[in-house]
Amino acid sequence: MSLLSRINSRVREEGYAKTLQYGVLVGADSFTAYLRDTYLDLKYSDRLLRGNNVSSFKHLGANDVFHTDYSVMPLLFRNLPVSPDDVLVDVGCGKGRVINYWLSQKYKNQIIGLEIDPDIAANTARQLANHANVKVIPGDAIETLPSEGTIFYFYNPFNEEKVVKFEQKVRELTRGNQVNIIYYNPKSLHVFENSKWSIQRFDFERDFGVKRWGRLNKYHELAILTKKHPCIK
Ligand SMILES: C[S@@+](CC[C@H](N)C(=O)[O-])C[C@H]1O[C@@H](n2cnc3c(N)ncnc32)[C@H](O)[C@@H]1O
């Protein structure tokens, strides 16, 4: 639907005043987001990270390279406190915005980005080379998954066949460690619906009181998965 027809249908449904009010709010939100994206990108990556890339690794189940919006990140991570011993892993880190967000929170933790596209991984590693606590590992996350990881961020990096492999691998590799997965817009959540994980689901509107508009209109669901101790059934 074109912008004009969207505006027309909104005017028909809600009238001119409400449509204008909505337009002003969305405009202000987009402008604030633009400033925040620019600031965080330049501060940590020294370049603007805007834009998506079509993946050259679709034959390996990869999804395209797109970002979690910075505006959503405080909501994603607010329900899981990070302790100094946690090792944070972004599974499919792309251009590194989630790592930038973690750095902006002043975490001194070990941070690991896994990225299948070697060119993107190399750029992201170069951008973050000044941060001794950050490492970007190129390759397939199923092969490079670090056993020391305790908090894994997961934003649909790959298709479901691969999610099944990831679920197994992360359990086997991390054995007795405490492990949490922050799963944003959890498209393949049922893969984790077994006796090995406890699952907390959050809806931004219902649980965080966040209304759907502007950039937050996109995805509103989050799951936090906690690996059960092997002795707990
Ligand atoms: C949706 S993007 C998410 C980027 C970043 N995590 C974020 O939220 O801003 C998914 C990323 O996962 C990468 N990816 C896909 N399959 C992968 C795999 N098997 N191993 C590592 N990275 C992978 C893609 O190249 C892409 O950069």
PDB file of C-alpha atoms and ligand atoms in Angstrom:
ATOM      1  CA  MET A   1       0.000   0.000   0.000  1.00  0.00           C
ATOM      2  CA  SER A   2       1.425   3.412  -0.953  1.00  0.00           C
ATOM      3  CA  LEU A   3       1.958   6.087   1.690  1.00  0.00           C
ATOM      4  CA  LEU A   4      -0.872   8.164   0.242  1.00  0.00           C
ATOM      5  CA  SER A   5      -3.395   5.325   0.371  1.00  0.00           C
ATOM      6  CA  ARG A   6      -2.282   4.505   3.921  1.00  0.00           C
ATOM      7  CA  ILE A   7      -2.897   8.108   4.940  1.00  0.00           C
ATOM      8  CA  ASN A   8      -6.288   8.100   3.178  1.00  0.00           C
ATOM      9  CA  SER A   9      -7.426   4.946   4.911  1.00  0.00           C
ATOM     10  CA  ARG A  10      -6.285   6.279   8.294  1.00  0.00           C
ATOM     11  CA  VAL A  11      -8.170   9.556   7.718  1.00  0.00           C
ATOM     12  CA  ARG A  12     -11.299   7.557   6.861  1.00  0.00           C
ATOM     13  CA  GLU A  13     -10.930   5.431  10.008  1.00  0.00           C
ATOM     14  CA  GLU A  14      -9.775   8.018  12.547  1.00  0.00           C
ATOM     15  CA  GLY A  15     -10.397  11.498  11.138  1.00  0.00           C
ATOM     16  CA  TYR A  16      -7.994  14.332  10.286  1.00  0.00           C
ATOM     17  CA  ALA A  17      -7.009  15.374  13.814  1.00  0.00           C
ATOM     18  CA  LYS A  18      -5.936  11.925  14.963  1.00  0.00           C
ATOM     19  CA  THR A  19      -4.133  11.235  11.688  1.00  0.00           C
ATOM     20  CA  LEU A  20      -2.196  14.490  12.032  1.00  0.00           C
ATOM     21  CA  GLN A  21      -1.345  13.702  15.649  1.00  0.00           C
ATOM     22  CA  TYR A  22      -0.121  10.236  14.635  1.00  0.00           C
ATOM     23  CA  GLY A  23       1.961  11.729  11.811  1.00  0.00           C
ATOM     24  CA  VAL A  24       3.652  14.180  14.193  1.00  0.00           C
ATOM     25  CA  LEU A  25       4.409  11.412  16.715  1.00  0.00           C
ATOM     26  CA  VAL A  26       5.816   9.036  14.096  1.00  0.00           C
ATOM     27  CA  GLY A  27       7.857  11.886  12.561  1.00  0.00           C
ATOM     28  CA  ALA A  28       9.316  12.838  15.963  1.00  0.00           C
ATOM     29  CA  ASP A  29      10.017   9.176  16.763  1.00  0.00           C
ATOM     30  CA  SER A  30      11.783   8.621  13.438  1.00  0.00           C
ATOM     31  CA  PHE A  31      13.873  11.743  13.918  1.00  0.00           C
ATOM     32  CA  THR A  32      14.915  10.719  17.456  1.00  0.00           C
ATOM     33  CA  ALA A  33      15.715   7.217  16.179  1.00  0.00           C
ATOM     34  CA  TYR A  34      17.765   8.683  13.337  1.00  0.00           C
ATOM     35  CA  LEU A  35      19.833  10.719  15.811  1.00  0.00           C
ATOM     36  CA  ARG A  36      20.270   7.766  18.193  1.00  0.00           C
ATOM     37  CA  ASP A  37      21.262   5.349  15.379  1.00  0.00           C
ATOM     38  CA  THR A  38      23.777   7.868  14.040  1.00  0.00           C
ATOM     39  CA  TYR A  39      25.257   8.533  17.481  1.00  0.00           C
ATOM     40  CA  LEU A  40      25.655   4.880  18.509  1.00  0.00           C
ATOM     41  CA  ASP A  41      26.876   3.732  15.069  1.00  0.00           C
ATOM     42  CA  LEU A  42      29.530   6.445  14.899  1.00  0.00           C
ATOM     43  CA  LYS A  43      30.564   6.149  18.533  1.00  0.00           C
ATOM     44  CA  TYR A  44      31.228   2.398  18.451  1.00  0.00           C
ATOM     45  CA  SER A  45      31.598   1.450  14.781  1.00  0.00           C
ATOM     46  CA  ASP A  46      32.980   4.670  13.343  1.00  0.00           C
ATOM     47  CA  ARG A  47      30.551   4.402  10.424  1.00  0.00           C
ATOM     48  CA  LEU A  48      26.839   4.318   9.756  1.00  0.00           C
ATOM     49  CA  LEU A  49      25.457   0.779   9.790  1.00  0.00           C
ATOM     50  CA  ARG A  50      22.101   1.581   8.181  1.00  0.00           C
ATOM     51  CA  GLY A  51      20.530  -0.670   5.600  1.00  0.00           C
ATOM     52  CA  ASN A  52      19.982  -4.381   5.082  1.00  0.00           C
ATOM     53  CA  ASN A  53      21.956  -6.803   2.920  1.00  0.00           C
ATOM     54  CA  VAL A  54      20.673  -9.827   1.072  1.00  0.00           C
ATOM     55  CA  SER A  55      22.558 -12.850   2.386  1.00  0.00           C
ATOM     56  CA  SER A  56      24.945 -14.728   0.104  1.00  0.00           C
ATOM     57  CA  PHE A  57      24.549 -17.722   2.429  1.00  0.00           C
ATOM     58  CA  LYS A  58      20.903 -18.615   1.900  1.00  0.00           C
ATOM     59  CA  HIS A  59      22.013 -22.051   0.674  1.00  0.00           C
ATOM     60  CA  LEU A  60      23.235 -22.616   4.258  1.00  0.00           C
ATOM     61  CA  GLY A  61      19.925 -21.506   5.722  1.00  0.00           C
ATOM     62  CA  ALA A  62      21.015 -17.940   6.530  1.00  0.00           C
ATOM     63  CA  ASN A  63      18.528 -15.121   6.744  1.00  0.00           C
ATOM     64  CA  ASP A  64      19.339 -11.672   5.410  1.00  0.00           C
ATOM     65  CA  VAL A  65      21.472  -9.176   7.284  1.00  0.00           C
ATOM     66  CA  PHE A  66      19.159  -6.765   9.089  1.00  0.00           C
ATOM     67  CA  HIS A  67      19.345  -5.056  12.448  1.00  0.00           C
ATOM     68  CA  THR A  68      17.557  -5.210  15.705  1.00  0.00           C
ATOM     69  CA  ASP A  69      16.412  -1.639  16.198  1.00  0.00           C
ATOM     70  CA  TYR A  70      18.375   0.167  18.916  1.00  0.00           C
ATOM     71  CA  SER A  71      15.045   1.457  20.282  1.00  0.00           C
ATOM     72  CA  VAL A  72      13.938  -2.090  21.115  1.00  0.00           C
ATOM     73  CA  MET A  73      17.133  -3.223  22.836  1.00  0.00           C
ATOM     74  CA  PRO A  74      16.411  -1.855  26.337  1.00  0.00           C
ATOM     75  CA  LEU A  75      13.168  -3.873  26.284  1.00  0.00           C
ATOM     76  CA  LEU A  76      14.909  -7.033  25.145  1.00  0.00           C
ATOM     77  CA  PHE A  77      17.542  -7.040  27.821  1.00  0.00           C
ATOM     78  CA  ARG A  78      15.724  -5.519  30.789  1.00  0.00           C
ATOM     79  CA  ASN A  79      14.427  -8.818  32.179  1.00  0.00           C
ATOM     80  CA  LEU A  80      17.768 -10.552  32.343  1.00  0.00           C
ATOM     81  CA  PRO A  81      20.380  -8.942  34.569  1.00  0.00           C
ATOM     82  CA  VAL A  82      23.939  -9.354  33.289  1.00  0.00           C
ATOM     83  CA  SER A  83      26.442 -10.418  35.930  1.00  0.00           C
ATOM     84  CA  PRO A  84      30.201  -9.730  35.582  1.00  0.00           C
ATOM     85  CA  ASP A  85      30.918 -13.399  34.755  1.00  0.00           C
ATOM     86  CA  ASP A  86      28.421 -13.635  31.917  1.00  0.00           C
ATOM     87  CA  VAL A  87      29.745 -14.166  28.404  1.00  0.00           C
ATOM     88  CA  LEU A  88      27.469 -12.436  25.903  1.00  0.00           C
ATOM     89  CA  VAL A  89      27.088 -13.949  22.449  1.00  0.00           C
ATOM     90  CA  ASP A  90      25.243 -12.456  19.479  1.00  0.00           C
ATOM     91  CA  VAL A  91      24.410 -15.424  17.237  1.00  0.00           C
ATOM     92  CA  GLY A  92      24.614 -13.874  13.763  1.00  0.00           C
ATOM     93  CA  CYS A  93      25.927 -10.471  14.796  1.00  0.00           C
ATOM     94  CA  GLY A  94      25.743  -8.878  11.344  1.00  0.00           C
ATOM     95  CA  LYS A  95      27.121  -5.340  11.395  1.00  0.00           C
ATOM     96  CA  GLY A  96      27.263  -5.292  15.178  1.00  0.00           C
ATOM     97  CA  ARG A  97      24.515  -3.030  16.493  1.00  0.00           C
ATOM     98  CA  VAL A  98      23.649  -5.354  19.388  1.00  0.00           C
ATOM     99  CA  ILE A  99      27.322  -5.422  20.407  1.00  0.00           C
ATOM    100  CA  ASN A 100      27.335  -1.616  20.215  1.00  0.00           C
ATOM    101  CA  TYR A 101      24.351  -1.542  22.540  1.00  0.00           C
ATOM    102  CA  TRP A 102      26.086  -3.850  25.042  1.00  0.00           C
ATOM    103  CA  LEU A 103      29.154  -1.597  24.934  1.00  0.00           C
ATOM    104  CA  SER A 104      26.949   1.454  25.488  1.00  0.00           C
ATOM    105  CA  GLN A 105      25.742  -0.245  28.687  1.00  0.00           C
ATOM    106  CA  LYS A 106      29.401  -0.227  29.831  1.00  0.00           C
ATOM    107  CA  TYR A 107      29.548  -4.004  30.106  1.00  0.00           C
ATOM    108  CA  LYS A 108      33.099  -5.192  30.673  1.00  0.00           C
ATOM    109  CA  ASN A 109      32.016  -8.789  30.006  1.00  0.00           C
ATOM    110  CA  GLN A 110      33.475 -10.910  27.289  1.00  0.00           C
ATOM    111  CA  ILE A 111      31.350 -10.257  24.180  1.00  0.00           C
ATOM    112  CA  ILE A 112      31.400 -12.575  21.177  1.00  0.00           C
ATOM    113  CA  GLY A 113      29.786 -11.995  17.794  1.00  0.00           C
ATOM    114  CA  LEU A 114      29.339 -14.959  15.441  1.00  0.00           C
ATOM    115  CA  GLU A 115      28.815 -14.146  11.772  1.00  0.00           C
ATOM    116  CA  ILE A 116      28.629 -16.452   8.768  1.00  0.00           C
ATOM    117  CA  ASP A 117      29.470 -13.832   6.142  1.00  0.00           C
ATOM    118  CA  PRO A 118      33.263 -13.423   6.247  1.00  0.00           C
ATOM    119  CA  ASP A 119      33.251  -9.911   4.753  1.00  0.00           C
ATOM    120  CA  ILE A 120      30.657  -8.641   7.210  1.00  0.00           C
ATOM    121  CA  ALA A 121      32.443 -10.409  10.075  1.00  0.00           C
ATOM    122  CA  ALA A 122      35.764  -8.809   9.062  1.00  0.00           C
ATOM    123  CA  ASN A 123      34.222  -5.325   8.896  1.00  0.00           C
ATOM    124  CA  THR A 124      32.495  -5.756  12.242  1.00  0.00           C
ATOM    125  CA  ALA A 125      35.715  -7.082  13.826  1.00  0.00           C
ATOM    126  CA  ARG A 126      37.674  -4.112  12.429  1.00  0.00           C
ATOM    127  CA  GLN A 127      35.122  -1.622  13.717  1.00  0.00           C
ATOM    128  CA  LEU A 128      35.258  -3.063  17.226  1.00  0.00           C
ATOM    129  CA  ALA A 129      38.991  -3.781  17.355  1.00  0.00           C
ATOM    130  CA  ASN A 130      39.514  -1.100  20.039  1.00  0.00           C
ATOM    131  CA  HIS A 131      37.412  -3.054  22.511  1.00  0.00           C
ATOM    132  CA  ALA A 132      39.599  -5.743  24.066  1.00  0.00           C
ATOM    133  CA  ASN A 133      36.564  -7.570  25.476  1.00  0.00           C
ATOM    134  CA  VAL A 134      34.950  -8.021  22.025  1.00  0.00           C
ATOM    135  CA  LYS A 135      35.695 -10.820  19.587  1.00  0.00           C
ATOM    136  CA  VAL A 136      33.975 -11.450  16.243  1.00  0.00           C
ATOM    137  CA  ILE A 137      34.268 -15.006  14.944  1.00  0.00           C
ATOM    138  CA  PRO A 138      33.580 -15.649  11.245  1.00  0.00           C
ATOM    139  CA  GLY A 139      31.866 -18.877  10.194  1.00  0.00           C
ATOM    140  CA  ASP A 140      28.746 -20.898  10.804  1.00  0.00           C
ATOM    141  CA  ALA A 141      27.551 -20.363  14.377  1.00  0.00           C
ATOM    142  CA  ILE A 142      26.679 -24.045  14.676  1.00  0.00           C
ATOM    143  CA  GLU A 143      30.392 -24.772  14.258  1.00  0.00           C
ATOM    144  CA  THR A 144      31.822 -21.784  16.125  1.00  0.00           C
ATOM    145  CA  LEU A 145      29.443 -21.646  19.098  1.00  0.00           C
ATOM    146  CA  PRO A 146      31.553 -20.822  22.176  1.00  0.00           C
ATOM    147  CA  SER A 147      31.138 -23.238  25.084  1.00  0.00           C
ATOM    148  CA  GLU A 148      31.775 -20.390  27.544  1.00  0.00           C
ATOM    149  CA  GLY A 149      28.691 -18.432  26.375  1.00  0.00           C
ATOM    150  CA  THR A 150      26.064 -17.810  29.051  1.00  0.00           C
ATOM    151  CA  ILE A 151      23.733 -15.268  27.395  1.00  0.00           C
ATOM    152  CA  PHE A 152      22.949 -15.810  23.729  1.00  0.00           C
ATOM    153  CA  TYR A 153      21.079 -13.200  21.706  1.00  0.00           C
ATOM    154  CA  PHE A 154      19.031 -14.731  18.913  1.00  0.00           C
ATOM    155  CA  TYR A 155      17.134 -12.709  16.301  1.00  0.00           C
ATOM    156  CA  ASN A 156      16.183 -15.279  13.678  1.00  0.00           C
ATOM    157  CA  PRO A 157      19.633 -15.603  12.107  1.00  0.00           C
ATOM    158  CA  PHE A 158      18.736 -18.750  10.159  1.00  0.00           C
ATOM    159  CA  ASN A 159      15.983 -21.112   9.071  1.00  0.00           C
ATOM    160  CA  GLU A 160      14.221 -23.635  11.278  1.00  0.00           C
ATOM    161  CA  GLU A 161      16.284 -26.634  10.188  1.00  0.00           C
ATOM    162  CA  LYS A 162      19.293 -24.800  11.550  1.00  0.00           C
ATOM    163  CA  VAL A 163      17.496 -23.660  14.698  1.00  0.00           C
ATOM    164  CA  VAL A 164      16.989 -27.357  15.512  1.00  0.00           C
ATOM    165  CA  LYS A 165      20.755 -27.914  15.238  1.00  0.00           C
ATOM    166  CA  PHE A 166      21.441 -24.791  17.275  1.00  0.00           C
ATOM    167  CA  GLU A 167      19.112 -25.911  20.090  1.00  0.00           C
ATOM    168  CA  GLN A 168      20.963 -29.231  20.377  1.00  0.00           C
ATOM    169  CA  LYS A 169      24.414 -27.760  20.035  1.00  0.00           C
ATOM    170  CA  VAL A 170      23.965 -25.046  22.623  1.00  0.00           C
ATOM    171  CA  ARG A 171      22.738 -27.597  25.160  1.00  0.00           C
ATOM    172  CA  GLU A 172      25.467 -30.136  24.512  1.00  0.00           C
ATOM    173  CA  LEU A 173      28.269 -27.619  24.399  1.00  0.00           C
ATOM    174  CA  THR A 174      27.415 -25.622  27.495  1.00  0.00           C
ATOM    175  CA  ARG A 175      26.681 -28.712  29.653  1.00  0.00           C
ATOM    176  CA  GLY A 176      26.361 -27.670  33.322  1.00  0.00           C
ATOM    177  CA  ASN A 177      26.641 -23.892  32.637  1.00  0.00           C
ATOM    178  CA  GLN A 178      23.787 -21.543  33.297  1.00  0.00           C
ATOM    179  CA  VAL A 179      22.530 -20.523  29.838  1.00  0.00           C
ATOM    180  CA  ASN A 180      19.894 -18.042  28.723  1.00  0.00           C
ATOM    181  CA  ILE A 181      18.780 -17.232  25.218  1.00  0.00           C
ATOM    182  CA  ILE A 182      17.127 -13.908  24.489  1.00  0.00           C
ATOM    183  CA  TYR A 183      14.969 -14.714  21.488  1.00  0.00           C
ATOM    184  CA  TYR A 184      13.428 -11.672  19.774  1.00  0.00           C
ATOM    185  CA  ASN A 185      10.428 -12.165  17.454  1.00  0.00           C
ATOM    186  CA  PRO A 186      10.731 -15.897  18.187  1.00  0.00           C
ATOM    187  CA  LYS A 187       9.606 -17.478  14.928  1.00  0.00           C
ATOM    188  CA  SER A 188      10.771 -21.003  15.754  1.00  0.00           C
ATOM    189  CA  LEU A 189      10.073 -21.010  19.471  1.00  0.00           C
ATOM    190  CA  HIS A 190       8.451 -24.448  19.351  1.00  0.00           C
ATOM    191  CA  VAL A 191      11.903 -25.942  18.707  1.00  0.00           C
ATOM    192  CA  PHE A 192      12.697 -25.074  22.348  1.00  0.00           C
ATOM    193  CA  GLU A 193       9.388 -26.357  23.700  1.00  0.00           C
ATOM    194  CA  ASN A 194      10.809 -29.488  25.243  1.00  0.00           C
ATOM    195  CA  SER A 195      11.777 -30.611  28.727  1.00  0.00           C
ATOM    196  CA  LYS A 196      15.235 -29.014  28.456  1.00  0.00           C
ATOM    197  CA  TRP A 197      14.209 -25.343  28.546  1.00  0.00           C
ATOM    198  CA  SER A 198      11.974 -23.134  30.584  1.00  0.00           C
ATOM    199  CA  ILE A 199      10.400 -20.402  28.512  1.00  0.00           C
ATOM    200  CA  GLN A 200       9.167 -16.972  29.538  1.00  0.00           C
ATOM    201  CA  ARG A 201       7.212 -15.121  26.860  1.00  0.00           C
ATOM    202  CA  PHE A 202       6.772 -11.367  26.786  1.00  0.00           C
ATOM    203  CA  ASP A 203       4.471  -9.224  24.717  1.00  0.00           C
ATOM    204  CA  PHE A 204       5.665  -5.618  24.683  1.00  0.00           C
ATOM    205  CA  GLU A 205       2.161  -4.205  24.828  1.00  0.00           C
ATOM    206  CA  ARG A 206       0.745  -6.554  27.453  1.00  0.00           C
ATOM    207  CA  ASP A 207       3.838  -6.914  29.658  1.00  0.00           C
ATOM    208  CA  PHE A 208       5.801  -3.694  29.150  1.00  0.00           C
ATOM    209  CA  GLY A 209       2.951  -1.279  28.387  1.00  0.00           C
ATOM    210  CA  VAL A 210       4.555  -0.285  25.072  1.00  0.00           C
ATOM    211  CA  LYS A 211       2.077   0.852  22.441  1.00  0.00           C
ATOM    212  CA  ARG A 212       2.467  -0.117  18.804  1.00  0.00           C
ATOM    213  CA  TRP A 213       3.474   2.896  16.792  1.00  0.00           C
ATOM    214  CA  GLY A 214       6.449   4.283  14.933  1.00  0.00           C
ATOM    215  CA  ARG A 215       9.428   1.965  14.894  1.00  0.00           C
ATOM    216  CA  LEU A 216       8.017  -0.116  17.705  1.00  0.00           C
ATOM    217  CA  ASN A 217       5.251  -1.131  15.346  1.00  0.00           C
ATOM    218  CA  LYS A 218       7.335  -3.977  13.973  1.00  0.00           C
ATOM    219  CA  TYR A 219       7.707  -6.923  16.299  1.00  0.00           C
ATOM    220  CA  HIS A 220       6.336  -7.080  19.777  1.00  0.00           C
ATOM    221  CA  GLU A 221       7.339 -10.467  21.082  1.00  0.00           C
ATOM    222  CA  LEU A 222      10.219 -11.780  23.048  1.00  0.00           C
ATOM    223  CA  ALA A 223      11.068 -15.059  24.719  1.00  0.00           C
ATOM    224  CA  ILE A 224      13.695 -15.687  27.355  1.00  0.00           C
ATOM    225  CA  LEU A 225      14.783 -19.308  27.368  1.00  0.00           C
ATOM    226  CA  THR A 226      16.627 -20.736  30.337  1.00  0.00           C
ATOM    227  CA  LYS A 227      18.378 -24.046  30.050  1.00  0.00           C
ATOM    228  CA  LYS A 228      17.195 -26.374  32.776  1.00  0.00           C
ATOM    229  CA  HIS A 229      19.743 -28.083  34.942  1.00  0.00           C
ATOM    230  CA  PRO A 230      20.211 -31.632  33.561  1.00  0.00           C
ATOM    231  CA  CYS A 231      18.845 -33.134  36.825  1.00  0.00           C
ATOM    232  CA  ILE A 232      15.598 -31.100  36.683  1.00  0.00           C
ATOM    233  CA  LYS A 233      12.827 -32.750  34.722  1.00  0.00           C
TER     234      LYS A 233
HETATM  235  C1  LIG B   1      18.683 -10.896  11.282  1.00  0.00           C
HETATM  236  S1  LIG B   1      20.401 -10.579  11.222  1.00  0.00           S
HETATM  237  C2  LIG B   1      20.657 -10.091  12.913  1.00  0.00           C
HETATM  238  C3  LIG B   1      21.871  -9.218  13.147  1.00  0.00           C
HETATM  239  C4  LIG B   1      22.090  -8.833  14.589  1.00  0.00           C
HETATM  240  N1  LIG B   1      22.077  -9.966  15.477  1.00  0.00           N
HETATM  241  C5  LIG B   1      21.037  -7.854  15.044  1.00  0.00           C
HETATM  242  O1  LIG B   1      20.098  -8.296  15.711  1.00  0.00           O
HETATM  243  O2  LIG B   1      21.143  -6.666  14.731  1.00  0.00           O
HETATM  244  C6  LIG B   1      20.997 -12.255  11.158  1.00  0.00           C
HETATM  245  C7  LIG B   1      22.495 -12.375  10.950  1.00  0.00           C
HETATM  246  O3  LIG B   1      22.861 -13.747  11.149  1.00  0.00           O
HETATM  247  C8  LIG B   1      23.848 -14.094  10.187  1.00  0.00           C
HETATM  248  N2  LIG B   1      23.825 -15.551  10.032  1.00  0.00           N
HETATM  249  C9  LIG B   1      22.964 -16.300   9.333  1.00  0.00           C
HETATM  250  N3  LIG B   1      23.248 -17.610   9.438  1.00  0.00           N
HETATM  251  C10 LIG B   1      24.316 -17.695  10.256  1.00  0.00           C
HETATM  252  C11 LIG B   1      25.073 -18.772  10.768  1.00  0.00           C
HETATM  253  N4  LIG B   1      24.781 -20.049  10.470  1.00  0.00           N
HETATM  254  N5  LIG B   1      26.125 -18.502  11.561  1.00  0.00           N
HETATM  255  C12 LIG B   1      26.436 -17.210  11.885  1.00  0.00           C
HETATM  256  N6  LIG B   1      25.760 -16.149  11.428  1.00  0.00           N
HETATM  257  C13 LIG B   1      24.701 -16.376  10.634  1.00  0.00           C
HETATM  258  C14 LIG B   1      23.405 -13.333   8.950  1.00  0.00           C
HETATM  259  O4  LIG B   1      24.473 -13.214   8.011  1.00  0.00           O
HETATM  260  C15 LIG B   1      22.971 -11.998   9.574  1.00  0.00           C
HETATM  261  O5  LIG B   1      24.046 -11.114   9.675  1.00  0.00           O
END
